[in-house]
PDB file of C-alpha atoms in Angstrom:
ATOM      1  CA  MET Z  87     -49.375  24.258-135.721  1.00  0.00           C
ATOM      2  CA  PRO Z  88     -49.667  21.354-138.905  1.00  0.00           C
ATOM      3  CA  ILE Z  89     -50.477  17.997-136.924  1.00  0.00           C
ATOM      4  CA  SER Z  90     -48.783  14.890-138.696  1.00  0.00           C
ATOM      5  CA  ILE Z  91     -51.321  12.118-139.864  1.00  0.00           C
ATOM      6  CA  GLY Z  92     -50.254   9.965-137.737  1.00  0.00           C
ATOM      7  CA  ARG Z  93     -50.914  11.885-134.119  1.00  0.00           C
ATOM      8  CA  MET Z  94     -54.342  12.411-135.846  1.00  0.00           C
ATOM      9  CA  ALA Z  95     -54.741   8.592-136.225  1.00  0.00           C
ATOM     10  CA  ALA Z  96     -53.813   7.691-132.702  1.00  0.00           C
ATOM     11  CA  VAL Z  97     -55.985  10.072-131.714  1.00  0.00           C
ATOM     12  CA  GLY Z  98     -58.612   9.370-133.597  1.00  0.00           C
ATOM     13  CA  ALA Z  99     -58.343   5.619-132.430  1.00  0.00           C
ATOM     14  CA  LEU Z 100     -58.027   6.071-128.983  1.00  0.00           C
ATOM     15  CA  GLY Z 101     -61.029   8.844-128.349  1.00  0.00           C
ATOM     16  CA  ALA Z 102     -62.846   6.163-130.327  1.00  0.00           C
ATOM     17  CA  SER Z 103     -61.620   3.196-128.030  1.00  0.00           C
ATOM     18  CA  LEU Z 104     -62.585   5.481-124.693  1.00  0.00           C
ATOM     19  CA  ILE Z 105     -66.311   5.626-126.720  1.00  0.00           C
ATOM     20  CA  GLY Z 106     -66.647   1.944-127.708  1.00  0.00           C
ATOM     21  CA  SER Z 107     -65.895   0.754-123.815  1.00  0.00           C
ATOM     22  CA  ALA Z 108     -67.980   3.868-122.375  1.00  0.00           C
ATOM     23  CA  VAL Z 109     -70.560   2.326-124.845  1.00  0.00           C
ATOM     24  CA  ALA Z 110     -70.179  -1.353-122.971  1.00  0.00           C
ATOM     25  CA  MET Z 111     -69.973  -0.600-119.865  1.00  0.00           C
ATOM     26  CA  ALA Z 112     -72.718   1.838-119.905  1.00  0.00           C
ATOM     27  CA  PRO Z 113     -75.280  -1.444-118.415  1.00  0.00           C
ATOM     28  CA  ALA Z 114     -73.025  -2.401-116.175  1.00  0.00           C
ATOM     29  CA  ALA Z 115     -72.359   0.385-114.607  1.00  0.00           C
ATOM     30  CA  GLN Z 116     -75.987   1.462-113.094  1.00  0.00           C
ATOM     31  CA  ALA Z 117     -75.740   0.703-109.889  1.00  0.00           C
ATOM     32  CA  TYR Z 118     -78.914   0.771-108.562  1.00  0.00           C
ATOM     33  CA  ASP Z 119     -81.805  -1.350-109.125  1.00  0.00           C
ATOM     34  CA  THR Z 120     -85.181   0.444-110.171  1.00  0.00           C
ATOM     35  CA  GLY Z 121     -88.519  -1.009-108.829  1.00  0.00           C
ATOM     36  CA  THR Z 122     -92.226  -0.025-108.454  1.00  0.00           C
ATOM     37  CA  THR Z 123     -93.508  -1.008-105.284  1.00  0.00           C
ATOM     38  CA  LYS Z 124     -96.629   0.448-103.424  1.00  0.00           C
ATOM     39  CA  ILE Z 125     -97.083   2.192 -99.775  1.00  0.00           C
ATOM     40  CA  SER Z 126     -98.143  -0.447 -97.129  1.00  0.00           C
ATOM     41  CA  CYS Z 127     -98.395   2.391 -93.980  1.00  0.00           C
ATOM     42  CA  SER Z 128    -101.328   4.094 -93.217  1.00  0.00           C
ATOM     43  CA  ALA Z 129     -99.473   7.282 -94.372  1.00  0.00           C
ATOM     44  CA  VAL Z 130     -95.444   7.773 -93.737  1.00  0.00           C
ATOM     45  CA  LYS Z 131     -93.978  11.211 -94.228  1.00  0.00           C
ATOM     46  CA  VAL Z 132     -91.311  11.987 -97.727  1.00  0.00           C
ATOM     47  CA  ARG Z 133     -88.125  13.364 -96.590  1.00  0.00           C
ATOM     48  CA  THR Z 134     -85.126  15.130 -98.622  1.00  0.00           C
ATOM     49  CA  SER Z 135     -82.060  13.589 -96.601  1.00  0.00           C
ATOM     50  CA  PRO Z 136     -82.442   9.285 -95.282  1.00  0.00           C
ATOM     51  CA  SER Z 137     -82.793  10.955 -91.306  1.00  0.00           C
ATOM     52  CA  GLN Z 138     -85.933  11.647 -88.994  1.00  0.00           C
ATOM     53  CA  SER Z 139     -84.432  14.856 -89.320  1.00  0.00           C
ATOM     54  CA  GLY Z 140     -84.906  15.518 -92.824  1.00  0.00           C
ATOM     55  CA  THR Z 141     -87.231  18.004 -94.566  1.00  0.00           C
ATOM     56  CA  VAL Z 142     -90.258  16.820 -95.274  1.00  0.00           C
ATOM     57  CA  VAL Z 143     -91.392  17.240 -98.372  1.00  0.00           C
ATOM     58  CA  GLY Z 144     -95.179  15.662 -98.814  1.00  0.00           C
ATOM     59  CA  VAL Z 145     -96.412  12.750 -97.116  1.00  0.00           C
ATOM     60  CA  ALA Z 146     -97.600   9.161 -98.625  1.00  0.00           C
ATOM     61  CA  TYR Z 147    -100.415   6.832 -98.506  1.00  0.00           C
ATOM     62  CA  ARG Z 148    -101.113   3.241 -97.996  1.00  0.00           C
ATOM     63  CA  GLY Z 149    -101.109   2.243-101.840  1.00  0.00           C
ATOM     64  CA  ASP Z 150     -99.574   5.212-103.457  1.00  0.00           C
ATOM     65  CA  LYS Z 151     -97.189   4.004-105.606  1.00  0.00           C
ATOM     66  CA  MET Z 152     -93.231   4.508-105.600  1.00  0.00           C
ATOM     67  CA  THR Z 153     -90.591   4.403-108.014  1.00  0.00           C
ATOM     68  CA  TYR Z 154     -87.173   3.454-105.919  1.00  0.00           C
ATOM     69  CA  ASN Z 155     -83.900   3.362-106.715  1.00  0.00           C
ATOM     70  CA  GLN Z 156     -82.043   3.188-103.529  1.00  0.00           C
ATOM     71  CA  TRP Z 157     -81.997   1.933-100.590  1.00  0.00           C
ATOM     72  CA  VAL Z 158     -80.100   3.940 -98.004  1.00  0.00           C
ATOM     73  CA  TYR Z 159     -78.648   2.534 -94.028  1.00  0.00           C
ATOM     74  CA  LYS Z 160     -78.846   5.132 -91.690  1.00  0.00           C
ATOM     75  CA  LYS Z 161     -76.461   3.780 -89.252  1.00  0.00           C
ATOM     76  CA  SER Z 162     -76.975   6.555 -85.969  1.00  0.00           C
ATOM     77  CA  GLU Z 163     -80.611   5.172 -86.570  1.00  0.00           C
ATOM     78  CA  LYS Z 164     -80.217   1.659 -87.066  1.00  0.00           C
ATOM     79  CA  ARG Z 165     -82.543   2.430 -90.343  1.00  0.00           C
ATOM     80  CA  TRP Z 166     -83.239   1.483 -93.623  1.00  0.00           C
ATOM     81  CA  TYR Z 167     -84.859   3.980 -95.835  1.00  0.00           C
ATOM     82  CA  THR Z 168     -85.511   3.715 -99.737  1.00  0.00           C
ATOM     83  CA  ARG Z 169     -85.592   6.572-102.215  1.00  0.00           C
ATOM     84  CA  GLY Z 170     -87.320   7.416-105.500  1.00  0.00           C
ATOM     85  CA  VAL Z 171     -90.821   8.780-106.609  1.00  0.00           C
ATOM     86  CA  VAL Z 172     -94.277   8.796-105.050  1.00  0.00           C
ATOM     87  CA  LYS Z 173     -97.193   9.023-107.002  1.00  0.00           C
ATOM     88  CA  ARG Z 174    -100.168  10.405-105.092  1.00  0.00           C
ATOM     89  CA  LYS Z 175    -103.557   8.734-106.056  1.00  0.00           C
ATOM     90  CA  SER Z 176    -105.330  11.543-104.062  1.00  0.00           C
ATOM     91  CA  ASP Z 177    -104.006  14.410-106.420  1.00  0.00           C
ATOM     92  CA  GLY Z 178    -101.578  12.811-109.053  1.00  0.00           C
ATOM     93  CA  ALA Z 179     -98.496  14.249-106.909  1.00  0.00           C
ATOM     94  CA  LYS Z 180     -94.958  13.334-107.409  1.00  0.00           C
ATOM     95  CA  ILE Z 181     -93.059  13.336-104.685  1.00  0.00           C
ATOM     96  CA  ARG Z 182     -89.073  12.879-104.558  1.00  0.00           C
ATOM     97  CA  GLY Z 183     -87.071  11.577-101.402  1.00  0.00           C
ATOM     98  CA  TYR Z 184     -87.131   8.692 -98.516  1.00  0.00           C
ATOM     99  CA  VAL Z 185     -89.578   6.805 -97.385  1.00  0.00           C
ATOM    100  CA  VAL Z 186     -89.092   4.577 -94.033  1.00  0.00           C
ATOM    101  CA  TYR Z 187     -87.658   0.973 -96.026  1.00  0.00           C
ATOM    102  CA  ARG Z 188     -90.695  -0.390 -94.065  1.00  0.00           C
ATOM    103  CA  CYS Z 189     -93.563   1.456 -95.245  1.00  0.00           C
ATOM    104  CA  ALA Z 190     -91.972   1.422 -99.086  1.00  0.00           C
ATOM    105  CA  ASN Z 191     -90.155  -1.920-100.076  1.00  0.00           C
ATOM    106  CA  PRO Z 192     -90.312  -4.560-103.200  1.00  0.00           C
ATOM    107  CA  TYR Z 193     -91.980  -6.733-101.573  1.00  0.00           C
ATOM    108  CA  GLU Z 194     -95.551  -4.910-101.048  1.00  0.00           C
ATOM    109  CA  SER Z 195     -95.333  -5.847 -97.357  1.00  0.00           C
ATOM    110  CA  ASN Z 196     -94.448  -4.617 -93.761  1.00  0.00           C
ATOM    111  CA  GLY Z 197     -92.637  -8.137 -93.260  1.00  0.00           C
ATOM    112  CA  ALA Z 198     -90.319  -7.912 -95.814  1.00  0.00           C
ATOM    113  CA  PRO Z 199     -86.803  -8.581 -94.760  1.00  0.00           C
ATOM    114  CA  THR Z 200     -84.153  -5.299 -94.624  1.00  0.00           C
ATOM    115  CA  PRO Z 201     -81.223  -5.595 -96.334  1.00  0.00           C
ATOM    116  CA  PRO Z 202     -78.248  -6.856 -94.394  1.00  0.00           C
ATOM    117  CA  ILE Z 203     -76.569  -4.088 -92.641  1.00  0.00           C
ATOM    118  CA  PRO Z 204     -72.699  -2.484 -93.779  1.00  0.00           C
ATOM    119  CA  LYS Z 205     -70.010  -3.292 -92.085  1.00  0.00           C
TER     120      LYS Z 205
END
């Protein structure tokens, strides 16, 4: 089935405009801030989900580095969690999961303010 040149040009222009808008909006579409912090508690469990009942995938120790990309508030527990990847100093293992916020916060201390509670 032959396609007219006018239709091909319109489809091409539409595709180019969609690609152009996607490229222009890509940096703004990143919803989470990424940063690095250190574990401030003596030891903390890294879990698969932001919950005290989540499966433990590893343990992080004081001074281990964590690259975080999200904070999660567990309403039923009234507790904040930090999501990211912990790199242990002892064996170099990388553990991906959730850590209690007071042990892994961007201020590198236990005295950091928590984010406001979502409504």
